[in-house]
XYZ file of C-alpha atoms in Angstrom:
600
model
C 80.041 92.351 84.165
C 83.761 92.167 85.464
C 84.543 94.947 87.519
C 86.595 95.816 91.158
C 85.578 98.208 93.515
C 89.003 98.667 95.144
C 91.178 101.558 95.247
C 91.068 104.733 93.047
C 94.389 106.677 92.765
C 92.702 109.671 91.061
C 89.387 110.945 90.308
C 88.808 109.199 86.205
C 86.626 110.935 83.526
C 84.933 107.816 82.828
C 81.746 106.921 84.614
C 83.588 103.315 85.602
C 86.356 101.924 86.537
C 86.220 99.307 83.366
C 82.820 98.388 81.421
C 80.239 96.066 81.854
C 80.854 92.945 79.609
C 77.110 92.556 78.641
C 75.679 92.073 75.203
C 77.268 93.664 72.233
C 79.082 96.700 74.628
C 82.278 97.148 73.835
C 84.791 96.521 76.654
C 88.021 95.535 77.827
C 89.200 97.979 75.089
C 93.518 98.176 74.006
C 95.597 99.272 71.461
C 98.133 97.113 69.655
C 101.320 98.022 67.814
C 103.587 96.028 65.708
C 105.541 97.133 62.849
C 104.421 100.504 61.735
C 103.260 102.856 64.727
C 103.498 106.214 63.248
C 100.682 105.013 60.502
C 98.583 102.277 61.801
C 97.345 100.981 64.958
C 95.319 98.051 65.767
C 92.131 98.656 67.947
C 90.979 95.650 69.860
C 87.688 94.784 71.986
C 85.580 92.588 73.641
C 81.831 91.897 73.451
C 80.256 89.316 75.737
C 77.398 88.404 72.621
C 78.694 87.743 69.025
C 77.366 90.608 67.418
C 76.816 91.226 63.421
C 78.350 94.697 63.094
C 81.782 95.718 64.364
C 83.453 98.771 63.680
C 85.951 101.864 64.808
C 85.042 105.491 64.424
C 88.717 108.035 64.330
C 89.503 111.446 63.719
C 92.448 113.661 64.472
C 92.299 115.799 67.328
C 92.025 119.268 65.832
C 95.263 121.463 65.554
C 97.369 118.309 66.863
C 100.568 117.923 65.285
C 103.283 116.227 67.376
C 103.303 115.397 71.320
C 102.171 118.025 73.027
C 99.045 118.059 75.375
C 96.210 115.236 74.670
C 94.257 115.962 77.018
C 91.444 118.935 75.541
C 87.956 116.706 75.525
C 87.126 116.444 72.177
C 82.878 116.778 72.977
C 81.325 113.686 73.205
C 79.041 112.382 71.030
C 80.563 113.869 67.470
C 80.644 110.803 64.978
C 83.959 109.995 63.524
C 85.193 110.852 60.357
C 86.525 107.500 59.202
C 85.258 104.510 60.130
C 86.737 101.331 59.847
C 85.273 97.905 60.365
C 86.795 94.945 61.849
C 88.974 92.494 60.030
C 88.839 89.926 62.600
C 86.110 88.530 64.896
C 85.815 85.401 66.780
C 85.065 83.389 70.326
C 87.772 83.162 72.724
C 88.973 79.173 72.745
C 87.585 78.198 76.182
C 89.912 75.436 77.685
C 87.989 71.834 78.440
C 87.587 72.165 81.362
C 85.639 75.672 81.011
C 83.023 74.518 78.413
C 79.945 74.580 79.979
C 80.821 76.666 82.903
C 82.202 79.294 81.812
C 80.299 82.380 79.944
C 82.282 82.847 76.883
C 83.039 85.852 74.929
C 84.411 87.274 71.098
C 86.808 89.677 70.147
C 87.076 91.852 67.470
C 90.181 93.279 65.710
C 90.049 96.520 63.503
C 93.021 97.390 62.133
C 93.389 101.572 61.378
C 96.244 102.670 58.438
C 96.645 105.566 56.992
C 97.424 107.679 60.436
C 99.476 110.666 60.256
C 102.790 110.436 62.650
C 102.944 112.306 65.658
C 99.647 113.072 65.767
C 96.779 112.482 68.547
C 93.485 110.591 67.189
C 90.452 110.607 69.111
C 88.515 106.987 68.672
C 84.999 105.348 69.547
C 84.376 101.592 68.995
C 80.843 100.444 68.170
C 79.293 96.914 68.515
C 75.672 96.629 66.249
C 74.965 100.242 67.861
C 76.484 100.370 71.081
C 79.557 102.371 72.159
C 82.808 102.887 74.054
C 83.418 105.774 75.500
C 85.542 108.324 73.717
C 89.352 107.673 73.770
C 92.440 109.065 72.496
C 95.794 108.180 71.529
C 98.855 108.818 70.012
C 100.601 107.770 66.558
C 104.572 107.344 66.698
C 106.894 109.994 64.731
C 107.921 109.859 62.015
C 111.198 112.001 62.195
C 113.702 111.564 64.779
C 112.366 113.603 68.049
C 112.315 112.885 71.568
C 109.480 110.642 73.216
C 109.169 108.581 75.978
C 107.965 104.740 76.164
C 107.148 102.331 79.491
C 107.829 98.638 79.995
C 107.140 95.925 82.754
C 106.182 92.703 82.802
C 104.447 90.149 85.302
C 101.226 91.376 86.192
C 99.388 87.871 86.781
C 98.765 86.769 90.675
C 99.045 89.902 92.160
C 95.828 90.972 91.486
C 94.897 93.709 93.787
C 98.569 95.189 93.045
C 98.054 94.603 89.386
C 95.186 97.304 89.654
C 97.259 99.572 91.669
C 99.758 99.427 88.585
C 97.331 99.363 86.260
C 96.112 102.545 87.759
C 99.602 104.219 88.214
C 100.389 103.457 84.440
C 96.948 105.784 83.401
C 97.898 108.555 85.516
C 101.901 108.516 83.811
C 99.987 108.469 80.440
C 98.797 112.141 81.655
C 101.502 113.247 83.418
C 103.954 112.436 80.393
C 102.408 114.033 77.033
C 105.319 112.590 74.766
C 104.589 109.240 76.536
C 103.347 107.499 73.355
C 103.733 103.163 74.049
C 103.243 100.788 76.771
C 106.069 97.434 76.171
C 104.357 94.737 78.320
C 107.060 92.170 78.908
C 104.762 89.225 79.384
C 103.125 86.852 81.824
C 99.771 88.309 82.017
C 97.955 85.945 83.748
C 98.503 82.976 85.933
C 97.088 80.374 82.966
C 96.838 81.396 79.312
C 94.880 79.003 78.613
C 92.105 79.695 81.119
C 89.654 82.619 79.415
C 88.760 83.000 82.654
C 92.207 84.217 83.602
C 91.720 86.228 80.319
C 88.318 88.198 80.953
C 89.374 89.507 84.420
C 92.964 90.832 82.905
C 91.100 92.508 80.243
C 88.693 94.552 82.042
C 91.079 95.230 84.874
C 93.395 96.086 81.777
C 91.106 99.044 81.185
C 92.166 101.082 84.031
C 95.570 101.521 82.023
C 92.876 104.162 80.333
C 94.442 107.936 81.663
C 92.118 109.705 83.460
C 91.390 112.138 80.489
C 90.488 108.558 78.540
C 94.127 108.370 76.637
C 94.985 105.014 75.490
C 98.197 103.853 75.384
C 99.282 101.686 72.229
C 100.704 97.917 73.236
C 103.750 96.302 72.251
C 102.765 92.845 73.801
C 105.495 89.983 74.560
C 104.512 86.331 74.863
C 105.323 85.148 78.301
C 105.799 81.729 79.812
C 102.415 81.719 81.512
C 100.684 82.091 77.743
C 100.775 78.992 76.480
C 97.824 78.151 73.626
C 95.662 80.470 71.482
C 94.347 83.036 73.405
C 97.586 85.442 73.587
C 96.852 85.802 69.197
C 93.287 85.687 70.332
C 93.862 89.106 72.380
C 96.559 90.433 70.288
C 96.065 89.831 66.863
C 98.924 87.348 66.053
C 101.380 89.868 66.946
C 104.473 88.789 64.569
C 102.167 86.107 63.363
C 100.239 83.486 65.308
C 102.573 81.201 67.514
C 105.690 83.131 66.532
C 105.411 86.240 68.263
C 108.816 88.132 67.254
C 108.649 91.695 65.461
C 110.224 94.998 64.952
C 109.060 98.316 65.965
C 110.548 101.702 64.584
C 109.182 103.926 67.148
C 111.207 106.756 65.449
C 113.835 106.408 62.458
C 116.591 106.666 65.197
C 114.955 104.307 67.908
C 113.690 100.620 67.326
C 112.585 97.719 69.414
C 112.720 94.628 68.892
C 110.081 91.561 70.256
C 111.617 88.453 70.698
C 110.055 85.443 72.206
C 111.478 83.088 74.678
C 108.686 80.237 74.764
C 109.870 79.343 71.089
C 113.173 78.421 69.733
C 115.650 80.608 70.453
C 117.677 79.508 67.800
C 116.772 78.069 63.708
C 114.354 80.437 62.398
C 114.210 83.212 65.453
C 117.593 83.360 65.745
C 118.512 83.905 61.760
C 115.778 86.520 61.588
C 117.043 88.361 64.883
C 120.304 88.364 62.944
C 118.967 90.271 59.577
C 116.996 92.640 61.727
C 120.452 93.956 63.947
C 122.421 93.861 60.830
C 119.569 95.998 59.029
C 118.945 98.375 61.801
C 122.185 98.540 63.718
C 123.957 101.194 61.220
C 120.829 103.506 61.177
C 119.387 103.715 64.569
C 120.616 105.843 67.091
C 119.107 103.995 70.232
C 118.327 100.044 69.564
C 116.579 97.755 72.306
C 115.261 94.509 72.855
C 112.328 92.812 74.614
C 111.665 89.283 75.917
C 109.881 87.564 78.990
C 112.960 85.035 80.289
C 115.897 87.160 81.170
C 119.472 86.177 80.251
C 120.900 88.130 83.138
C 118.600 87.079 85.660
C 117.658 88.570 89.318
C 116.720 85.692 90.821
C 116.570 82.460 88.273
C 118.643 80.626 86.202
C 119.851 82.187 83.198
C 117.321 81.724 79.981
C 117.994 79.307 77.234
C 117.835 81.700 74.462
C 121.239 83.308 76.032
C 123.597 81.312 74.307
C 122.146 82.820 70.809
C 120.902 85.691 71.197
C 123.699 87.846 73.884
C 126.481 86.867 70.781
C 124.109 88.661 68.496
C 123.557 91.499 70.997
C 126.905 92.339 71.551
C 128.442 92.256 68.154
C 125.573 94.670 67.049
C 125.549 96.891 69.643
C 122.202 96.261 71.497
C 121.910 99.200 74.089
C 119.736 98.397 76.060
C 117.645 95.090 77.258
C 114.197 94.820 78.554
C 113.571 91.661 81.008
C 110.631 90.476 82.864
C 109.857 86.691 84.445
C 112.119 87.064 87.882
C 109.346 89.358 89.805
C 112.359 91.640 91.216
C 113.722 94.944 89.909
C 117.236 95.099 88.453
C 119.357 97.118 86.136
C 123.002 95.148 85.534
C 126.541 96.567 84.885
C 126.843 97.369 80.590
C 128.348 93.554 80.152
C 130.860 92.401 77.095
C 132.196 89.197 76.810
C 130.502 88.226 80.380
C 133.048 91.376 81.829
C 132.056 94.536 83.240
C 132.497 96.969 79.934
C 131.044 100.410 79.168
C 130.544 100.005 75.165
C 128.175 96.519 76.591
C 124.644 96.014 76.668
C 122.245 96.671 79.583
C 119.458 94.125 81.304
C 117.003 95.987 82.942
C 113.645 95.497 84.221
C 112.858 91.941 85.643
C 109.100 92.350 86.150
C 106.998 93.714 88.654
C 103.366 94.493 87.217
C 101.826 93.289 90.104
C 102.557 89.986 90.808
C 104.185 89.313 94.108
C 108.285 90.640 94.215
C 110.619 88.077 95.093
C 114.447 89.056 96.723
C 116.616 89.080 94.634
C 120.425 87.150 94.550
C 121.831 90.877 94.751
C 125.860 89.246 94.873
C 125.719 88.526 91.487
C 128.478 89.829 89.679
C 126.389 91.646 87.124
C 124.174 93.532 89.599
C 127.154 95.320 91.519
C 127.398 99.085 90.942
C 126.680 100.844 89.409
C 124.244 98.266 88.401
C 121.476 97.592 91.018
C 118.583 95.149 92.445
C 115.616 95.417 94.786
C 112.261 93.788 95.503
C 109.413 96.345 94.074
C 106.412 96.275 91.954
C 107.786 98.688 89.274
C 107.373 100.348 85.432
C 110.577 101.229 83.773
C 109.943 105.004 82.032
C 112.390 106.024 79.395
C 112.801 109.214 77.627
C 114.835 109.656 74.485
C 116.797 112.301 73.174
C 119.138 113.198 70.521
C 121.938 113.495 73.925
C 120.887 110.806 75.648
C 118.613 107.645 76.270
C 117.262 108.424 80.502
C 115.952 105.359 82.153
C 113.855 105.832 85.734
C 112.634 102.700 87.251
C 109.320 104.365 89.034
C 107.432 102.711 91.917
C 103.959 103.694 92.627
C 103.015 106.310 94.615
C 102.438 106.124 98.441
C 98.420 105.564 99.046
C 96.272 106.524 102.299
C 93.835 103.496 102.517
C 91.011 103.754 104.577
C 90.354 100.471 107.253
C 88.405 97.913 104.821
C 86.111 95.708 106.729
C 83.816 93.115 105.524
C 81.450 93.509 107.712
C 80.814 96.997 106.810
C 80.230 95.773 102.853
C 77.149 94.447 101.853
C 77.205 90.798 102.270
C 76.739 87.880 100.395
C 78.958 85.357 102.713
C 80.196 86.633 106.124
C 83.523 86.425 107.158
C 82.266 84.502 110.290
C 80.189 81.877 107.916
C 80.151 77.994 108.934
C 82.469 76.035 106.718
C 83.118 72.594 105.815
C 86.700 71.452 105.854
C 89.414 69.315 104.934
C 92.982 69.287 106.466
C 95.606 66.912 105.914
C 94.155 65.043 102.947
C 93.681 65.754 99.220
C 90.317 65.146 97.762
C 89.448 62.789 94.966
C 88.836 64.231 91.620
C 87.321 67.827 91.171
C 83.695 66.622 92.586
C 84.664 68.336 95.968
C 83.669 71.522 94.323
C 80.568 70.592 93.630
C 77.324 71.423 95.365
C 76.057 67.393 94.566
C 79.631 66.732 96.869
C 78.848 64.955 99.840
C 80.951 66.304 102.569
C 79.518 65.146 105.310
C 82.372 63.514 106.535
C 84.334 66.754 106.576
C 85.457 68.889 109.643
C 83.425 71.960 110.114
C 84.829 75.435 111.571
C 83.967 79.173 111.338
C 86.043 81.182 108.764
C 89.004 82.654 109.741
C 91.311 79.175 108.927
C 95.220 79.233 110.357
C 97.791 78.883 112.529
C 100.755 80.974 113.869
C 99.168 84.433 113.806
C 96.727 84.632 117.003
C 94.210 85.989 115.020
C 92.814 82.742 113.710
C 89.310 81.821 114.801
C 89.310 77.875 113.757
C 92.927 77.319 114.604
C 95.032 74.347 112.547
C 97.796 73.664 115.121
C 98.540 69.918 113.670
C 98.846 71.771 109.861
C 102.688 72.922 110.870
C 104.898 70.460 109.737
C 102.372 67.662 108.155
C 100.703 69.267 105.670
C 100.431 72.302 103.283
C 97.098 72.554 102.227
C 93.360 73.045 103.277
C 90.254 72.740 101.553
C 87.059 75.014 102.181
C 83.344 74.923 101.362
C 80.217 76.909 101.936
C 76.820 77.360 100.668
C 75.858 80.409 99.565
C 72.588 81.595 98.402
C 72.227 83.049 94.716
C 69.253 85.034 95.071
C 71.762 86.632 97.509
C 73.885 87.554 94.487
C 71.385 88.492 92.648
C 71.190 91.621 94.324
C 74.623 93.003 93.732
C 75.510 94.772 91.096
C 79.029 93.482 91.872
C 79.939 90.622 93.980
C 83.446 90.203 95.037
C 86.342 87.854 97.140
C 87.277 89.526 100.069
C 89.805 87.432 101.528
C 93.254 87.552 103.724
C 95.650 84.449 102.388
C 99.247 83.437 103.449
C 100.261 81.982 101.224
C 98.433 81.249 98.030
C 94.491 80.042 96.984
C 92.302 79.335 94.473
C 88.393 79.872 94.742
C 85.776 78.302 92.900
C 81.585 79.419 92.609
C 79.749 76.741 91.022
C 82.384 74.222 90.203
C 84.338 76.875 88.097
C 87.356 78.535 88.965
C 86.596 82.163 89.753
C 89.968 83.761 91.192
C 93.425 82.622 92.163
C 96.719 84.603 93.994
C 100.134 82.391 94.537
C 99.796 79.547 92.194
C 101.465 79.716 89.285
C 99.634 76.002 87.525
C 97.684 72.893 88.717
C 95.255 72.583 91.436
C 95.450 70.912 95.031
C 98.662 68.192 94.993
C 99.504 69.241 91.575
C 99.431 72.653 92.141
C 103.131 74.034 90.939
C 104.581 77.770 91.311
C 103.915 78.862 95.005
C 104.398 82.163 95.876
C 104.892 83.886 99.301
C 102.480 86.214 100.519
C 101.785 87.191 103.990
C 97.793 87.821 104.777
C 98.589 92.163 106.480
C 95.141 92.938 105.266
C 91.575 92.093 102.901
C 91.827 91.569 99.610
C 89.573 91.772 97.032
C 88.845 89.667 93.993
C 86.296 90.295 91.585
C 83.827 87.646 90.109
C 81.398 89.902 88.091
C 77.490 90.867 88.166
C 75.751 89.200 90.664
C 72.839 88.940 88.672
C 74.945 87.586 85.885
C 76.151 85.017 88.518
C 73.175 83.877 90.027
C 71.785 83.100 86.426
C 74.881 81.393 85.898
C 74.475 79.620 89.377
C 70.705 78.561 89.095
C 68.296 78.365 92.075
C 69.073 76.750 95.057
C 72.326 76.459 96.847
C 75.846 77.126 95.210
C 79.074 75.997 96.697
C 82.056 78.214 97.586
C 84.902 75.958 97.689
C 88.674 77.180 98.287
C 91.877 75.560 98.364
C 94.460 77.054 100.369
C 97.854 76.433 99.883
C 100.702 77.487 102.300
C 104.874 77.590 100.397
C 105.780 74.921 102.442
C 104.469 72.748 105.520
C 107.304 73.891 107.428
C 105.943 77.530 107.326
C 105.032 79.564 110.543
C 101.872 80.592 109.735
C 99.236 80.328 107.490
C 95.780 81.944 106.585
C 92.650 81.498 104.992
C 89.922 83.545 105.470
C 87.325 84.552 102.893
C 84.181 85.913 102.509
C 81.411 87.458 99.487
C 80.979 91.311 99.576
C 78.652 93.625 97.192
C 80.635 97.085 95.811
C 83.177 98.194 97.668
C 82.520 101.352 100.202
C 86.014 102.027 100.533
C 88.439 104.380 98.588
C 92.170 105.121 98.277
C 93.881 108.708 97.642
C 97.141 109.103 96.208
C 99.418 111.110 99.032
C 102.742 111.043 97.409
C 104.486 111.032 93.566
C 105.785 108.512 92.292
C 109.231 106.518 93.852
C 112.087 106.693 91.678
C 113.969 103.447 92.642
C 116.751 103.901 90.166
C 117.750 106.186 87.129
C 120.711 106.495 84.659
C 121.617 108.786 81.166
C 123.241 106.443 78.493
C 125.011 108.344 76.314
C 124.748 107.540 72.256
C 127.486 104.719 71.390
C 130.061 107.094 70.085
C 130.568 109.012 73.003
C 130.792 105.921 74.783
């Protein structure tokens, strides 16, 4: 199981916020589109057993033709009318240093032609007898009408604020009938090569599901944080495995074109760019681009793939640029020939899914007005028309969130439990996290770890100056777990961790690779209240775990040793008792009209 309690923006039709990963049940449930949207879509899943039988039931919604309201239940239960099995099954590749500890699981890919364009399609996936819930979806157009599309990028160590976006992105999916595709720019997770990282974006991935169970269909971009197989593994070698660049005709007057920035930007991906402008440029009213590295960054330097692809760009008339990777939100000038020029291409975006915003260098030339930056998680919504392409950038909406406190969770850990400790040293090897690791020669202290807040109970006043990490362990008790339908990391952090249950990494926030000394990618994050992290059944856990004692172990890691504070305080909760309402709509942080290209 792999669920959160956390916050609910809206009451949801389905009876959880994500599903169980157990047996053959299908979970962790998305849509995939390539090439050919109005008339095929690619229905993906997870089950945590291999399975023998895996299959997709669809039918149209009745009296649905073209993007009008998807939300009628269609009565649950009804089979489908066509059913169509799954081309491609397999096991996740768990990394080396997962084998053994970590639970693996399979996915299953079932690819559905033969749709009818702008029509809605209810679906139901079934694993040797056991099934999703009921879901719904739309198919692209397949004449030239108006529609609406959302993109962002960076979800990966924000992970509370992922789910808050996650959430936010289901509710526009109702709000917004002729909403009909979700661009994700990239950078998922913190480690694509970790399953681990995987299995907890997947389910969380779920709540992206619209309250009245709509599905939006995926147009997925490789990011720099997905290196190895498991990006094909999720997405069904989008553009082909370890290539990764495709178009998508979402209309016959709008396309969108994939590109990938962890490849070559030039030889191959650069030629084929080339054929695709020349092909489509003449035909399409409105023609965009996607990538993870921007070339007209926020905050970074700009990409390599610049230098080949903005050439290309310009001298076909790209209108408008999706970038993720700088964790900001931005929208630049229309640029020519590096020059402020209104017939020039757009960058917007920059990435704000949920992973911690960064400030952004706001005196760069491109970002003056009527261009603009900011520091906000974010979606970019955009709504074409025959008159004009409309672009808001939307923040979520303003939550009321009760007071969480640990104490008043049911407990696994407490947020007062003895700890061992080390400060101003690294450990040897990975053995530390170990229950067999003798750590008797370790400090011990209460939790509540830190400095420079007054709120710290074992207080690290030498850490300021000479050091930038701590490392934490605790026993816990599985038959404790065992008990919980849910166990989860509560914790407050300033400015980054990683936690590990049993030797295997379990959660992380702030650290982009590595572990301990090696650890590379710190983020900023300042500990203003509990967090939670979730690490899946406790019964699944404590079978996992074995009798006897398990070991908690935490590294904490603060951006630099020079920092005035730092925090590190965790503790093991059952299902959250605590739940959010949404107060306010959403925050419209920017919005512009571009006009077609011969008016401009």
């Amino acid at each position: 199981m792999i669920t959160v309690a956390l916050m609910l923006l809206g009451a949801c039709a389905l009876d959880d916020p994500w599903t169980r990963l157990e047996g053959t049940q299908p979970a962790q449930w998305r849509l995939v589109w390539t090439t050919s949207p109005a008339h095929e879509v690619t229905v993906s899943w997870t089950t945590l057993e291999a399975g023998t039988s895996h299959k997709v039931h669809v039918r149209p919604r009745p009296g649905s033709q073209g993007l009008e309201s998807t939300s009628v239940p269609s009565g649950q239960g009804e089979r489908r009318a066509r059913e169509v099995m799954a081309h491609r099954s397999g096991a996740y590749t768990l990394s080396p240093t997962e084998v053994e500890k970590e639970a693996g699981a399979f996915y299953h890919h079932a690819r559905v032609t033969g749709l009818q364009a702008s029509s809605a399609y209810w679906l139901q996936i079934e694993s040797d007898g056991r099934l999703s819930p009921e879901l719904h979806f739309l198919t692209a157009p397949a004449e030239d009408r108006p529609f609406k599309m959302v993109h962002g990028g960076d979800s990966r160590t924000g992970i509370s604020e992922r789910q808050e976006m996650n959430r936010f992105i289901g509710r526009l999916a109702d709000e917004h009938p002729e909403l009909i595709s979700f661009a994700h720019g990239g950078d998922y997770i913190a480690n694509g090569r970790l399953w681990g990282h995987w299995r907890l974006w997947l389910s969380q991935n779920e709540w992206t599901t619209s309250p009245s169970g709509r599905v939006l269909p995926m147009i997925p971009t490789r990011g720099n944080h997905e290196p190895g197989p498991i990006f094909d593994e999720v997405f069904d070698d989008p553009g082909g495995a370890g290539l990764n660049y495709f178009s998508t005709d979402l209309t016959p007057q709008v396309s969108l074109i994939t590109l990938n920035t962890e490849i070559s930007a030039a030889g191959d991906q650069a030629v084929w760019l080339e054929r695709e402008l020349q092909r489509l440029r003449p035909q399409r009213r409105w023609l965009l681009s996607q990538y993870h590295r921007a070339l007209y960054p926020a905050v970074k330097d700009p990409a390599s793939a610049k230098l080949h692809w903005v050439p290309l760009f310009e001298e076909h008339n790209v209108d408008l640029v999706l970038e993720s990777d700088g964790h900001s939100v931005k929208r630049t000038v229309p640029i020519r020939a590096e020059k402020v020029d209104p017939s020039g291409v757009i960058y917007i975006g920059e990435g704000g899914l949920g992973v911690p915003q960064r400030t952004p260098k706001s005196d760069r030339w491109f970002l003056q007005e009527p261009g603009m930056s900011g520091k906000s998680h974010h979606v970019v919504l955009l709504e074409f028309g025959p008159a004009g392409l409309d672009s808001r950038i939307l923040a979520p909406p303003a939550v009321s969130s009760p007071i969480f406190r640990p104490e008043e969770q049911p407990l696994a850990l407490a947020p007062d439990a003895p700890w061992r400790f080390l400060a101003g040293a690294d450990p040897a090897g990975a053995s530390w996290r170990e229950v067999g690791f003798d750590d008797s020669s370790w400090a011990q202290g209460t939790g509540g770890f830190g400095y420079g807040d007054d709120d710290d109970v074992t207080v690290l006043d030498t850490m300021r100056g000479e050091y930038s990490r701590l490392y934490l362990r605790a026993l816990v008790d599985p038959a404790a777990l065992a008990s919980l339908e849910e166990v989860q990391l509560a914790i407050r952090y300033d400015d980054a961790f990683i936690a590990f249950l049993g030797g295997v990494e379990v959660a992380r926030a702030g650290v982009a690779t590595g572990h301990g000394a090696t650890a590379e990618g710190l983020s900023s994050h300042e500990a203003t209240r509990w967090e939670l992290f979730s690490l899946g059944s406790g019964a699944q856990l404590a079978e996992r775990l074995g009798p006897g004692p398990a070991v908690l172990a935490l590294e904490g890691h603060n951006h630099t040793s020079a920092s005035s504070d730092f925090t590190l305080h965790p503790c093991l909760v059952g299902p959250s008792r605590v739940r959010a309402v949404a107060m306010d709509g959403p925050v419209v942080l920017d919005e512009f009209r571009l006009t077609p290209r011969d008016e401009r």
